[in-house]
Short mmCIF file of C-alpha atoms (C1' of nucleotides) in Angstrom, two decimals:
data_model
loop_
_atom_site.label_atom_id
_atom_site.label_comp_id
_atom_site.label_asym_id
_atom_site.label_seq_id
_atom_site.Cartn_x
_atom_site.Cartn_y
_atom_site.Cartn_z
CA MET A 1390 -12.02 -24.68 -29.64
CA ILE A 1391 -14.80 -22.79 -27.94
CA ASN A 1392 -14.96 -25.23 -25.09
CA GLN A 1393 -11.34 -25.43 -24.15
CA TYR A 1394 -8.08 -23.59 -24.25
CA LYS A 1395 -6.26 -26.50 -25.85
CA ASN A 1396 -2.49 -26.80 -25.91
CA GLU A 1397 -1.99 -24.39 -23.07
CA ASP A 1398 0.17 -25.50 -20.17
CA LYS A 1399 -1.41 -26.18 -16.82
CA THR A 1400 0.44 -25.63 -13.59
CA LEU A 1401 0.29 -26.72 -9.99
CA LEU A 1402 -1.01 -23.94 -7.79
CA ALA A 1403 -0.48 -23.76 -4.05
CA VAL A 1404 -1.37 -21.35 -1.30
CA ASP A 1405 0.93 -20.64 1.63
CA CYS A 1406 -0.25 -18.88 4.76
CA ILE A 1407 1.77 -16.44 6.82
CA ILE A 1408 -0.09 -16.65 10.12
CA PHE A 1409 0.60 -13.84 12.56
CA GLY A 1410 -0.24 -14.00 16.24
CA PHE A 1411 0.50 -11.79 19.24
CA ASP A 1412 1.16 -12.97 22.79
CA ASN A 1413 1.12 -9.53 24.46
CA GLU A 1414 4.86 -9.29 24.07
CA GLU A 1415 6.00 -10.28 20.64
CA LEU A 1416 4.70 -10.77 17.16
CA LYS A 1417 4.73 -14.45 16.31
CA LEU A 1418 4.44 -16.68 13.30
CA LEU A 1419 2.89 -20.12 13.13
CA LEU A 1420 5.24 -22.54 11.36
CA ILE A 1421 5.08 -26.26 10.74
CA LYS A 1422 7.75 -28.88 10.68
CA ARG A 1423 7.59 -30.75 7.41
CA ASP A 1424 7.07 -34.46 7.83
CA PHE A 1425 7.73 -35.39 4.22
CA GLU A 1426 10.49 -35.05 1.70
CA PRO A 1427 12.02 -32.92 0.40
CA GLU A 1428 13.26 -30.78 3.27
CA LYS A 1429 11.69 -33.16 5.80
CA GLY A 1430 12.22 -31.85 9.32
CA LYS A 1431 12.70 -28.26 8.16
CA TRP A 1432 10.30 -25.49 9.09
CA SER A 1433 7.90 -24.01 6.59
CA LEU A 1434 4.73 -22.03 6.20
CA MET A 1435 1.48 -23.94 6.22
CA GLY A 1436 0.36 -24.55 2.69
CA GLY A 1437 -1.79 -26.63 0.42
CA PHE A 1438 -2.69 -27.14 -3.19
CA LEU A 1439 -5.52 -25.39 -4.92
CA LYS A 1440 -8.37 -27.69 -5.89
CA GLN A 1441 -10.40 -27.39 -9.04
CA ASN A 1442 -13.59 -26.39 -7.28
CA GLU A 1443 -12.35 -23.63 -5.00
CA THR A 1444 -11.07 -20.10 -5.29
CA LEU A 1445 -7.68 -19.06 -3.94
CA ASN A 1446 -9.36 -17.38 -0.99
CA GLU A 1447 -11.22 -20.57 -0.22
CA ALA A 1448 -8.07 -22.62 -0.45
CA ALA A 1449 -6.27 -20.28 1.92
CA SER A 1450 -9.21 -20.44 4.33
CA ARG A 1451 -9.25 -24.20 4.17
CA VAL A 1452 -5.56 -24.43 4.96
CA LEU A 1453 -5.85 -22.00 7.84
CA THR A 1454 -8.89 -23.63 9.39
CA HIS A 1455 -7.39 -27.07 9.00
CA LEU A 1456 -4.34 -26.00 10.99
CA THR A 1457 -5.86 -23.76 13.64
CA GLY A 1458 -9.51 -24.72 13.91
CA LEU A 1459 -10.36 -21.02 13.64
CA HIS A 1460 -13.05 -19.33 11.59
CA ASP A 1461 -13.77 -15.66 11.06
CA VAL A 1462 -10.12 -14.78 10.68
CA TYR A 1463 -8.74 -11.76 8.84
CA MET A 1464 -6.96 -12.88 5.67
CA GLU A 1465 -5.56 -11.08 2.70
CA GLN A 1466 -3.90 -12.22 -0.49
CA LEU A 1467 -0.30 -11.07 -0.63
CA TYR A 1468 1.53 -11.98 -3.77
CA SER A 1469 2.08 -14.86 -6.18
CA PHE A 1470 5.53 -16.44 -6.31
CA SER A 1471 6.55 -18.17 -9.49
CA GLU A 1472 10.28 -18.72 -9.78
CA LEU A 1473 10.86 -21.81 -11.90
CA ASP A 1474 12.82 -23.73 -9.30
CA ARG A 1475 11.16 -22.45 -6.15
CA ASP A 1476 9.88 -25.94 -5.38
CA PRO A 1477 12.44 -28.62 -6.26
CA VAL A 1478 9.84 -31.37 -6.60
CA GLU A 1479 7.81 -29.89 -9.38
CA ARG A 1480 7.04 -26.53 -10.85
CA THR A 1481 4.53 -24.90 -8.51
CA ILE A 1482 3.18 -21.38 -8.34
CA SER A 1483 2.40 -20.33 -4.82
CA VAL A 1484 -0.02 -17.62 -3.82
CA ALA A 1485 0.90 -16.26 -0.39
CA TYR A 1486 -1.76 -15.14 2.07
CA PHE A 1487 -1.38 -13.58 5.45
CA ALA A 1488 -3.70 -14.09 8.39
CA LEU A 1489 -4.08 -12.31 11.71
CA ILE A 1490 -5.28 -14.38 14.61
CA ASN A 1491 -5.78 -13.99 18.30
CA LEU A 1492 -3.23 -16.29 19.85
CA ASN A 1493 -5.33 -17.01 22.90
CA ASP A 1494 -8.32 -18.62 21.32
CA HIS A 1495 -6.88 -20.89 18.71
CA ASP A 1496 -6.86 -24.63 19.13
CA LYS A 1497 -3.48 -25.56 20.54
CA GLU A 1498 -3.99 -29.31 20.26
CA LEU A 1499 -4.83 -28.98 16.62
CA THR A 1500 -1.68 -27.06 15.84
CA GLU A 1501 0.41 -29.48 17.88
CA SER A 1502 -0.98 -32.44 16.01
CA HIS A 1503 0.37 -30.78 12.86
CA SER A 1504 3.79 -30.28 14.41
CA ALA A 1505 3.15 -26.57 14.32
CA LYS A 1506 4.81 -24.09 16.61
CA TRP A 1507 4.74 -20.37 17.26
CA PHE A 1508 8.00 -18.53 16.67
CA SER A 1509 8.92 -15.01 17.53
CA LEU A 1510 9.84 -13.04 14.43
CA LYS A 1511 13.26 -12.41 15.86
CA ASP A 1512 13.93 -15.98 16.70
CA MET A 1513 12.81 -17.80 13.64
CA PRO A 1514 14.45 -20.69 11.85
CA LYS A 1515 15.33 -20.41 8.21
CA LEU A 1516 12.38 -21.59 6.18
CA ILE A 1517 12.26 -23.80 3.13
CA PHE A 1518 12.02 -22.67 -0.49
CA ASP A 1519 11.16 -18.98 -0.82
CA HIS A 1520 9.11 -18.85 2.37
CA ASP A 1521 11.46 -16.36 4.01
CA ALA A 1522 10.80 -13.90 1.20
CA MET A 1523 7.08 -14.43 1.66
CA VAL A 1524 7.38 -13.59 5.34
CA GLN A 1525 9.36 -10.44 4.62
CA HIS A 1526 6.73 -9.34 2.17
CA ALA A 1527 3.98 -10.10 4.69
CA ILE A 1528 5.64 -7.98 7.37
CA ARG A 1529 5.83 -5.06 4.97
CA ARG A 1530 2.19 -5.46 4.06
CA LEU A 1531 1.18 -5.76 7.70
CA ARG A 1532 2.99 -2.52 8.51
CA TYR A 1533 1.34 -0.76 5.64
CA ARG A 1534 -2.11 -2.08 6.52
CA THR A 1535 -1.91 -1.23 10.18
CA ALA A 1536 -0.70 2.26 9.28
CA THR A 1537 -3.76 2.94 7.15
CA GLN A 1538 -6.44 0.67 8.56
CA PRO A 1539 -7.16 -0.49 12.08
CA ILE A 1540 -6.68 -4.17 11.42
CA GLY A 1541 -4.32 -4.51 14.37
CA PHE A 1542 -7.30 -5.30 16.56
CA GLU A 1543 -7.60 -8.63 14.81
CA LEU A 1544 -4.58 -9.81 16.74
CA LEU A 1545 -6.02 -9.00 20.17
CA PRO A 1546 -8.68 -10.59 22.37
CA GLU A 1547 -12.07 -8.94 22.48
CA LYS A 1548 -11.21 -6.84 25.52
CA PHE A 1549 -7.76 -5.38 25.77
CA THR A 1550 -5.92 -2.56 27.49
CA MET A 1551 -4.37 0.46 25.84
CA ARG A 1552 -0.97 -0.89 26.86
CA GLN A 1553 -1.60 -4.21 25.10
CA LEU A 1554 -2.55 -2.38 21.95
CA GLN A 1555 0.55 -0.25 22.21
CA LYS A 1556 2.78 -3.28 22.66
CA LEU A 1557 1.22 -4.80 19.57
CA TYR A 1558 2.07 -1.75 17.49
CA GLU A 1559 5.55 -1.69 18.96
CA ALA A 1560 5.98 -5.32 17.93
CA ILE A 1561 4.70 -4.69 14.41
CA TYR A 1562 6.94 -1.70 13.81
CA ASP A 1563 9.79 -3.01 15.93
CA GLN A 1564 10.21 0.24 17.81
CA THR A 1565 9.07 1.74 21.07
CA LEU A 1566 6.31 4.33 21.09
CA ASP A 1567 5.45 7.15 23.44
CA LYS A 1568 2.55 6.23 25.72
CA ARG A 1569 0.89 9.66 25.64
CA ASN A 1570 1.16 10.15 21.91
CA PHE A 1571 -0.07 6.65 21.26
CA THR A 1572 -3.14 7.09 23.43
CA LYS A 1573 -3.92 10.40 21.76
CA LYS A 1574 -3.65 8.92 18.30
CA ILE A 1575 -5.77 5.88 19.04
CA ASN A 1576 -8.47 7.97 20.69
CA GLY A 1577 -8.44 10.22 17.66
CA MET A 1578 -9.45 7.28 15.52
CA ASP A 1579 -12.77 7.13 17.32
CA LEU A 1580 -12.94 3.35 17.15
CA LEU A 1581 -12.56 2.26 20.74
CA LEU A 1582 -15.07 1.99 23.53
CA ARG A 1583 -13.67 2.23 27.03
CA LEU A 1584 -15.38 -0.23 29.34
CA ASP A 1585 -15.98 0.28 33.05
CA GLU A 1586 -14.03 -2.89 33.68
CA LYS A 1587 -10.38 -2.86 34.54
CA ASP A 1588 -7.70 -5.43 33.98
CA MET A 1589 -6.01 -5.99 37.33
CA THR A 1590 -3.40 -8.52 36.28
CA SER A 1591 -0.79 -6.13 34.99
CA SER A 1592 -0.61 -3.57 37.77
CA LYS A 1593 -1.92 -2.65 41.18
CA LYS A 1594 -3.83 0.32 39.92
CA GLY A 1595 -5.42 -1.72 37.14
CA SER A 1596 -5.90 -0.52 33.58
CA TYR A 1597 -9.07 0.12 31.68
CA LEU A 1598 -10.27 -2.45 29.21
CA PHE A 1599 -11.38 -1.39 25.77
CA LYS A 1600 -13.18 -3.04 22.96
CA PHE A 1601 -13.51 -1.72 19.47
CA ASP A 1602 -16.67 -0.47 17.89
CA GLU A 1603 -17.60 -3.18 15.36
CA GLN A 1604 -19.75 -0.81 13.38
CA LYS A 1605 -17.23 1.94 12.79
CA TYR A 1606 -14.51 -0.62 12.42
CA LYS A 1607 -16.21 -2.32 9.51
CA GLU A 1608 -16.78 0.93 7.69
CA LYS A 1609 -13.10 1.78 7.86
CA VAL A 1610 -11.48 -1.58 7.28
CA MET A 1611 -13.37 -2.94 4.33
CA ASP A 1612 -11.70 -2.22 1.06
CA GLY A 1613 -12.78 -5.21 -0.95
CA PHE A 1614 -9.54 -7.14 -0.97
CA SER A 1615 -9.41 -8.58 2.46
CA PHE A 1616 -11.94 -11.05 3.77
CA LYS A 1617 -12.98 -13.14 6.71
CA VAL A 1618 -12.59 -16.90 6.53
CA MET B 800 6.38 -39.61 -4.62
CA ILE B 801 9.53 -37.60 -4.21
CA ASN B 802 9.60 -36.59 -7.82
CA GLN B 803 6.08 -35.41 -8.26
CA TYR B 804 3.06 -34.05 -6.43
CA LYS B 805 0.76 -36.72 -7.78
CA ASN B 806 -2.98 -36.44 -7.69
CA GLU B 807 -2.98 -32.69 -7.25
CA ASP B 808 -5.07 -30.64 -9.63
CA LYS B 809 -3.35 -28.46 -12.19
CA THR B 810 -4.87 -25.26 -13.43
CA LEU B 811 -4.61 -22.91 -16.35
CA LEU B 812 -2.79 -19.74 -15.40
CA ALA B 813 -3.03 -16.50 -17.31
CA VAL B 814 -1.61 -13.02 -16.94
CA ASP B 815 -3.58 -9.90 -17.83
CA CYS B 816 -1.94 -6.52 -18.24
CA ILE B 817 -3.45 -3.22 -17.24
CA ILE B 818 -1.41 -0.86 -19.40
CA PHE B 819 -1.53 2.79 -18.43
CA GLY B 820 -0.48 5.64 -20.68
CA PHE B 821 -0.69 9.42 -20.47
CA ASP B 822 -1.26 11.77 -23.39
CA ASN B 823 -0.64 15.05 -21.51
CA GLU B 824 -4.32 15.36 -20.79
CA GLU B 825 -5.83 12.13 -19.60
CA LEU B 826 -4.84 8.83 -18.15
CA LYS B 827 -5.44 6.11 -20.71
CA LEU B 828 -5.67 2.38 -20.87
CA LEU B 829 -4.63 0.13 -23.72
CA LEU B 830 -7.39 -2.34 -24.56
CA ILE B 831 -7.78 -4.93 -27.28
CA LYS B 832 -10.79 -6.04 -29.21
CA ARG B 833 -11.13 -9.79 -28.93
CA ASP B 834 -11.10 -11.55 -32.26
CA PHE B 835 -12.13 -14.95 -30.94
CA GLU B 836 -15.00 -16.46 -29.05
CA PRO B 837 -16.32 -16.16 -26.45
CA GLU B 838 -17.03 -12.45 -26.22
CA LYS B 839 -15.62 -11.89 -29.69
CA GLY B 840 -15.72 -8.19 -30.56
CA LYS B 841 -15.78 -7.10 -26.93
CA TRP B 842 -12.97 -5.16 -25.33
CA SER B 843 -10.58 -6.72 -22.89
CA LEU B 844 -7.19 -6.39 -21.27
CA MET B 845 -4.24 -7.86 -23.10
CA GLY B 846 -3.47 -11.27 -21.70
CA GLY B 847 -1.82 -14.58 -22.31
CA PHE B 848 -1.24 -17.94 -20.74
CA LEU B 849 1.68 -18.79 -18.53
CA LYS B 850 4.10 -21.26 -20.09
CA GLN B 851 5.92 -23.96 -18.21
CA ASN B 852 9.34 -22.40 -18.61
CA GLU B 853 8.66 -18.83 -17.54
CA THR B 854 7.86 -16.93 -14.37
CA LEU B 855 4.76 -14.80 -14.03
CA ASN B 856 6.86 -11.67 -14.43
CA GLU B 857 8.32 -13.05 -17.63
CA ALA B 858 4.89 -13.94 -18.95
CA ALA B 859 3.62 -10.45 -18.24
CA SER B 860 6.67 -8.95 -19.94
CA ARG B 861 6.20 -11.15 -22.96
CA VAL B 862 2.56 -10.14 -23.32
CA LEU B 863 3.39 -6.46 -22.96
CA THR B 864 6.28 -6.49 -25.39
CA HIS B 865 4.30 -8.51 -27.89
CA LEU B 866 1.58 -5.87 -27.92
CA THR B 867 3.57 -2.66 -27.66
CA GLY B 868 7.08 -3.45 -28.88
CA LEU B 869 8.40 -1.77 -25.75
CA HIS B 870 11.14 -2.89 -23.42
CA ASP B 871 12.32 -1.42 -20.14
CA VAL B 872 8.80 -0.73 -18.93
CA TYR B 873 7.71 -0.40 -15.31
CA MET B 874 5.57 -3.36 -14.32
CA GLU B 875 4.24 -4.64 -11.06
CA GLN B 876 2.21 -7.67 -10.06
CA LEU B 877 -1.21 -6.66 -8.76
CA TYR B 878 -3.38 -9.51 -7.62
CA SER B 879 -4.49 -13.00 -8.60
CA PHE B 880 -8.11 -13.50 -9.58
CA SER B 881 -9.59 -16.93 -9.13
CA GLU B 882 -13.39 -16.96 -9.15
CA LEU B 883 -14.52 -20.33 -10.46
CA ASP B 884 -16.53 -18.98 -13.36
CA ARG B 885 -14.49 -15.92 -14.21
CA ASP B 886 -13.65 -17.38 -17.61
CA PRO B 887 -16.60 -19.21 -19.12
CA VAL B 888 -14.45 -21.36 -21.39
CA GLU B 889 -12.44 -23.12 -18.78
CA ARG B 890 -11.32 -22.59 -15.23
CA THR B 891 -8.45 -20.11 -15.37
CA ILE B 892 -6.62 -18.21 -12.66
CA SER B 893 -5.45 -14.84 -13.84
CA VAL B 894 -2.61 -12.85 -12.34
CA ALA B 895 -3.10 -9.17 -13.09
CA TYR B 896 -0.13 -6.88 -13.76
CA PHE B 897 -0.04 -3.19 -14.35
CA ALA B 898 2.39 -1.38 -16.60
CA LEU B 899 3.25 2.30 -17.03
CA ILE B 900 4.34 3.39 -20.46
CA ASN B 901 5.17 6.57 -22.25
CA LEU B 902 2.41 6.93 -24.79
CA ASN B 903 4.61 8.75 -27.28
CA ASP B 904 7.23 6.17 -27.93
CA HIS B 905 5.31 2.95 -28.24
CA ASP B 906 4.84 1.24 -31.55
CA LYS B 907 1.46 2.36 -32.87
CA GLU B 908 1.45 0.00 -35.82
CA LEU B 909 2.05 -2.94 -33.56
CA THR B 910 -0.86 -2.09 -31.32
CA GLU B 911 -3.11 -1.45 -34.31
CA SER B 912 -2.28 -4.83 -35.79
CA HIS B 913 -3.60 -6.31 -32.54
CA SER B 914 -6.81 -4.29 -32.76
CA ALA B 915 -5.68 -2.40 -29.71
CA LYS B 916 -6.81 1.08 -28.82
CA TRP B 917 -6.19 3.64 -26.13
CA PHE B 918 -9.20 4.60 -24.03
CA SER B 919 -9.57 7.38 -21.55
CA LEU B 920 -10.41 6.01 -18.11
CA LYS B 921 -13.59 8.04 -18.14
CA ASP B 922 -14.71 6.85 -21.49
CA MET B 923 -14.07 3.16 -21.36
CA PRO B 924 -16.20 0.32 -22.62
CA LYS B 925 -17.30 -2.39 -20.27
CA LEU B 926 -14.70 -5.13 -20.33
CA ILE B 927 -15.10 -8.88 -20.45
CA PHE B 928 -14.96 -11.26 -17.50
CA ASP B 929 -13.64 -9.62 -14.34
CA HIS B 930 -11.36 -7.20 -16.17
CA ASP B 931 -13.22 -4.16 -14.86
CA ALA B 932 -12.43 -5.21 -11.32
CA MET B 933 -8.79 -5.63 -12.29
CA VAL B 934 -8.72 -2.10 -13.64
CA GLN B 935 -10.28 -0.68 -10.49
CA HIS B 936 -7.70 -2.46 -8.41
CA ALA B 937 -4.91 -1.19 -10.66
CA ILE B 938 -6.06 2.42 -10.29
CA ARG B 939 -6.01 2.08 -6.53
CA ARG B 940 -2.54 0.61 -6.60
CA LEU B 941 -1.33 3.31 -8.97
CA ARG B 942 -2.60 6.00 -6.61
CA TYR B 943 -0.91 4.38 -3.69
CA ARG B 944 2.36 3.91 -5.54
CA THR B 945 2.54 7.44 -6.90
CA ALA B 946 1.78 8.75 -3.40
CA THR B 947 4.73 6.96 -1.89
CA GLN B 948 7.17 6.52 -4.76
CA PRO B 949 7.96 8.71 -7.75
CA ILE B 950 6.93 6.21 -10.37
CA GLY B 951 4.76 8.76 -12.12
CA PHE B 952 7.74 9.74 -14.25
CA GLU B 953 7.45 6.40 -16.01
CA LEU B 954 4.43 7.75 -17.84
CA LEU B 955 6.20 10.83 -19.20
CA PRO B 956 8.75 11.42 -21.94
CA GLU B 957 12.36 11.94 -20.93
CA LYS B 958 12.01 15.70 -20.85
CA PHE B 959 8.81 17.19 -19.51
CA THR B 960 7.50 20.40 -18.02
CA MET B 961 6.27 20.91 -14.49
CA ARG B 962 2.80 21.45 -15.93
CA GLN B 963 2.84 18.10 -17.70
CA LEU B 964 3.82 16.39 -14.49
CA GLN B 965 1.07 18.21 -12.64
CA LYS B 966 -1.52 17.20 -15.21
CA LEU B 967 -0.41 13.62 -14.85
CA TYR B 968 -0.96 13.69 -11.11
CA GLU B 969 -4.27 15.40 -11.61
CA ALA B 970 -5.29 12.62 -13.97
CA ILE B 971 -4.17 9.89 -11.60
CA TYR B 972 -6.02 11.34 -8.63
CA ASP B 973 -8.87 12.75 -10.67
CA GLN B 974 -8.69 16.14 -9.02
CA THR B 975 -7.12 19.51 -9.69
CA LEU B 976 -4.04 20.57 -7.78
CA ASP B 977 -2.65 23.94 -6.85
CA LYS B 978 0.23 24.93 -9.12
CA ARG B 979 2.33 26.54 -6.39
CA ASN B 980 1.90 23.77 -3.85
CA PHE B 981 2.59 21.14 -6.47
CA THR B 982 5.83 22.76 -7.59
CA LYS B 983 6.95 23.12 -3.99
CA LYS B 984 6.24 19.49 -3.23
CA ILE B 985 7.98 18.14 -6.30
CA ASN B 986 11.03 20.30 -5.73
CA GLY B 987 11.12 19.04 -2.17
CA MET B 988 11.57 15.51 -3.47
CA ASP B 989 14.95 16.48 -4.89
CA LEU B 990 14.58 14.23 -7.90
CA LEU B 991 14.29 16.65 -10.80
CA LEU B 992 16.92 18.47 -12.79
CA ARG B 993 15.79 21.66 -14.48
CA LEU B 994 17.30 21.97 -17.92
CA ASP B 995 18.19 25.23 -19.65
CA GLU B 996 15.86 24.25 -22.46
CA LYS B 997 12.31 25.44 -22.63
CA ASP B 998 9.27 23.90 -24.22
CA MET B 999 7.73 26.57 -26.46
CA THR B 1000 4.73 24.64 -27.73
CA SER B 1001 2.41 25.22 -24.80
CA SER B 1002 2.76 28.95 -24.26
CA LYS B 1003 4.39 32.08 -25.57
CA LYS B 1004 6.55 32.46 -22.54
CA GLY B 1005 7.69 28.84 -22.73
CA SER B 1006 8.16 26.54 -19.79
CA TYR B 1007 11.26 24.92 -18.44
CA LEU B 1008 11.92 21.30 -19.26
CA PHE B 1009 12.95 18.91 -16.52
CA LYS B 1010 14.31 15.45 -16.43
CA PHE B 1011 14.61 13.27 -13.41
CA ASP B 1012 17.80 12.23 -11.74
CA GLU B 1013 18.17 8.53 -12.62
CA GLN B 1014 20.50 7.92 -9.73
CA LYS B 1015 18.33 9.29 -6.93
CA TYR B 1016 15.26 7.92 -8.63
CA LYS B 1017 16.49 4.36 -8.52
CA GLU B 1018 17.37 4.57 -4.86
CA LYS B 1019 13.87 5.69 -3.99
CA VAL B 1020 11.76 3.57 -6.30
CA MET B 1021 13.22 0.12 -5.90
CA ASP B 1022 11.44 -1.94 -3.32
CA GLY B 1023 11.94 -5.39 -4.72
CA PHE B 1024 8.49 -6.03 -6.04
CA SER B 1025 8.37 -3.95 -9.15
CA PHE B 1026 10.62 -4.60 -12.09
CA LYS B 1027 11.55 -3.47 -15.55
CA VAL B 1028 10.65 -5.65 -18.51
"C1'" DT C 1392 -1.55 45.91 -26.36
"C1'" DC C 1393 -3.57 42.02 -24.93
"C1'" DA C 1394 -4.43 37.18 -24.24
"C1'" DA C 1395 -2.50 32.94 -22.48
"C1'" DA C 1396 0.31 30.21 -19.82
"C1'" DA C 1397 4.40 30.28 -16.52
"C1'" DG C 1398 6.63 31.35 -12.44
"C1'" DT C 1399 6.83 32.46 -7.56
"C1'" DG C 1400 6.00 33.25 -1.41
"C1'" DT C 1401 3.31 33.81 2.72
"C1'" DT C 1402 0.00 32.60 6.15
"C1'" DC C 1403 -2.50 29.41 8.84
"C1'" DA C 1404 -4.27 25.13 10.70
"C1'" DC C 1405 -3.31 20.65 11.92
"C1'" DC C 1406 -0.61 16.72 13.12
"C1'" DG C 1407 3.27 14.20 14.87
"C1'" DT C 1408 6.72 14.42 18.40
"C1'" DA C 1409 9.13 15.33 22.55
"C1'" DC C 1410 8.73 15.47 27.18
"C1'" DA C 1411 7.39 14.82 33.21
"C1'" DC C 1412 4.43 14.41 36.83
"C1'" DC C 1413 0.64 12.61 39.70
"C1'" DC C 1414 -2.47 8.55 40.82
"C1'" DA C 1415 -4.03 4.22 42.72
"C1'" DT C 1416 -3.08 0.14 44.92
"C1'" DG C 1417 -1.12 -4.35 46.71
"C1'" DG C 1418 2.42 -5.88 49.21
"C1'" DC D 188 5.05 3.68 52.82
"C1'" DC D 189 6.83 2.57 48.73
"C1'" DA D 190 7.40 0.34 44.34
"C1'" DT D 191 5.00 -0.50 40.14
"C1'" DG D 192 2.49 0.44 36.23
"C1'" DG D 193 -1.45 3.65 34.61
"C1'" DG D 194 -3.15 7.83 33.25
"C1'" DT D 195 -2.92 12.60 31.44
"C1'" DG D 196 -1.48 17.90 28.82
"C1'" DT D 197 1.56 21.29 26.66
"C1'" DA D 198 4.86 23.34 23.57
"C1'" DC D 199 7.19 23.15 19.21
"C1'" DG D 200 8.35 22.30 14.42
"C1'" DG D 201 7.12 20.59 9.99
"C1'" DT D 202 3.88 19.68 6.45
"C1'" DG D 203 -0.19 20.36 3.60
"C1'" DA D 204 -3.59 23.78 1.99
"C1'" DA D 205 -5.32 28.19 0.71
"C1'" DC D 206 -4.51 32.06 -1.87
"C1'" DA D 207 -2.92 36.52 -6.16
"C1'" DC D 208 0.09 38.93 -8.74
"C1'" DT D 209 3.88 39.60 -12.07
"C1'" DT D 210 6.38 37.99 -16.31
"C1'" DT D 211 6.98 36.82 -21.10
"C1'" DT D 212 6.00 37.07 -25.79
"C1'" DG D 213 3.45 35.78 -30.09
"C1'" DA D 214 -0.36 37.28 -32.43
#
DNA sequence: TCAAAAGTGTTCACCGTACACCCATGG
DNA sequence: CCATGGGTGTACGGTGAACACTTTTGA
C-alpha cells in the first residue's frame, strides 16, 4: 500500500514535437511521413513514447535530436491532449512540445532518412489524429512568446540582418510590418549588437549583420518553463 | 501490431487542481490535508488518478466536483509535471489544472469532510512533492489570463461592486491600484451592466452593484483551451 | 456633524503607427 | 546612370499613470 498505487490505471504517454524552422521567407514545419499503420503514408508530427526512466522534457529532446541531429534547441511544453479516441490503435495521451530551430544548420540527411520534410505553414497537408490542433495551438503560443520574449532569434543563424529578422516576424504574425517602426522597436529592446560586417548577398548596398547579446538575452528569456535540449 | 503499441511503457497519470477562491480581501487556495502515507498530515493540492475512460479535462472536473460539489466552474489545463522522483511512491506524471470558484457558493461541509481548508496565498503551508511549483505556475497563468481575458469575474458572486472587483485584481497582482483608473479601464471593456441596486453593507453611501454581460463575456473569453466543468 | 467609503475628470508621458526620402552600389 | 534594396526621423493619436475633491448617510 505504501509502495504502490495499486489498482490505478496506467496509460501510454507520448510526446509530439511541433518543429518550427525559418528559411528567410516562410515559417516552416518539419513533418514526417508515417511508414507504419495506421495512417501509413500520411503526414504527422514527429513523436515517440515516454520511457519509464525519462522526464517528458527528456523524451521530447530525444525525439527532436533523433530526427534532426541538433542539440541546444529551444523547446517548450505546450499542452497535453487526451481525447479517448485520438489514437485509434490504443488509448494514448500525448504531450505536445514545440521547438525552434535554425533551418540552415540541421542535418538534412538525417531528416531525409526519416522521410521528413519541411512544409510551409500555408501549404501543409492535413495531419493525422489531432496533430492539426496541436499545430494551431503551437502557432498561438509562438505568437504569444515572441510578443513577450525575444525567442525569435532561435530561428535565425548566428549573424542575421535586420531585414531577415523582420521577415521572420512577418512570417510568425502573417502580416507585413513597417521597416522603420520595426527597426525602432527592435533597437529599443537593447538586445542586438550591430557588427561591422555587411551581408552583400541581398542587395548592392549590403546590409549590416547583427548578432544578439547572449547575456542580456538569457536574462530576458528565461522564465523557468522553457529549456534547451 | 496494428491493434496495440506493444512493448511501450505505461505510466500512472494524475491530475492536481489548483483551486483559487476570493473572499473579498485575499486570494485563497483550497488545500487538503493528506490522510494517507506518504506525507500523511501534510498539505497538498487536491488530486486524483486518470481513469481509462476519461479525458484529462474530465478527470480534473471529477476531482473538483468531488471536493467542492460545484459544477460550471472555470478550469484550464496548466502544465504536465514529470520529474522521475516527484512522487516517492511510484513514478507518476501529474497534469496540473487551475480552477476559479466563487468562495461563497461552494459546499463547505463537503470540503470539510475532505479535511480541506482555504489558505491565503501569503499564509500557506509548504506543500508536498512539487505542488508548490504548480501553484507558482498557476499564479503566473492567472495573472496572464486576467490581463488578457476577463476571467476574473469567475471568482466573484453574480452581483458585485466595483470595489470588490478592484480588490480582486489587487489580490491577483499583489499591488494596489488607483480607483479612478481602474473604473475607467473596466468600463472601457464594455462588459459590465450597472444595476439600480446598491450594496449597503460596505459603506453608508452604498455602492452600485454590477453584473457582467454573459453574451459579450462569452465572446471574449472563449479561446478553445479553457472549459467549464 | 463627522467619519467612512463611493464616485468622478484632467493632465502628461510614452508607445505604437503612419508615412517618404536619400544612400550606396553592381550591373 | 539607373534599378534595387538599405537605412533613417517626425507627427499624431491612444493608452496607462498620476493625482484631489465632493457626495452620501449612519452613527
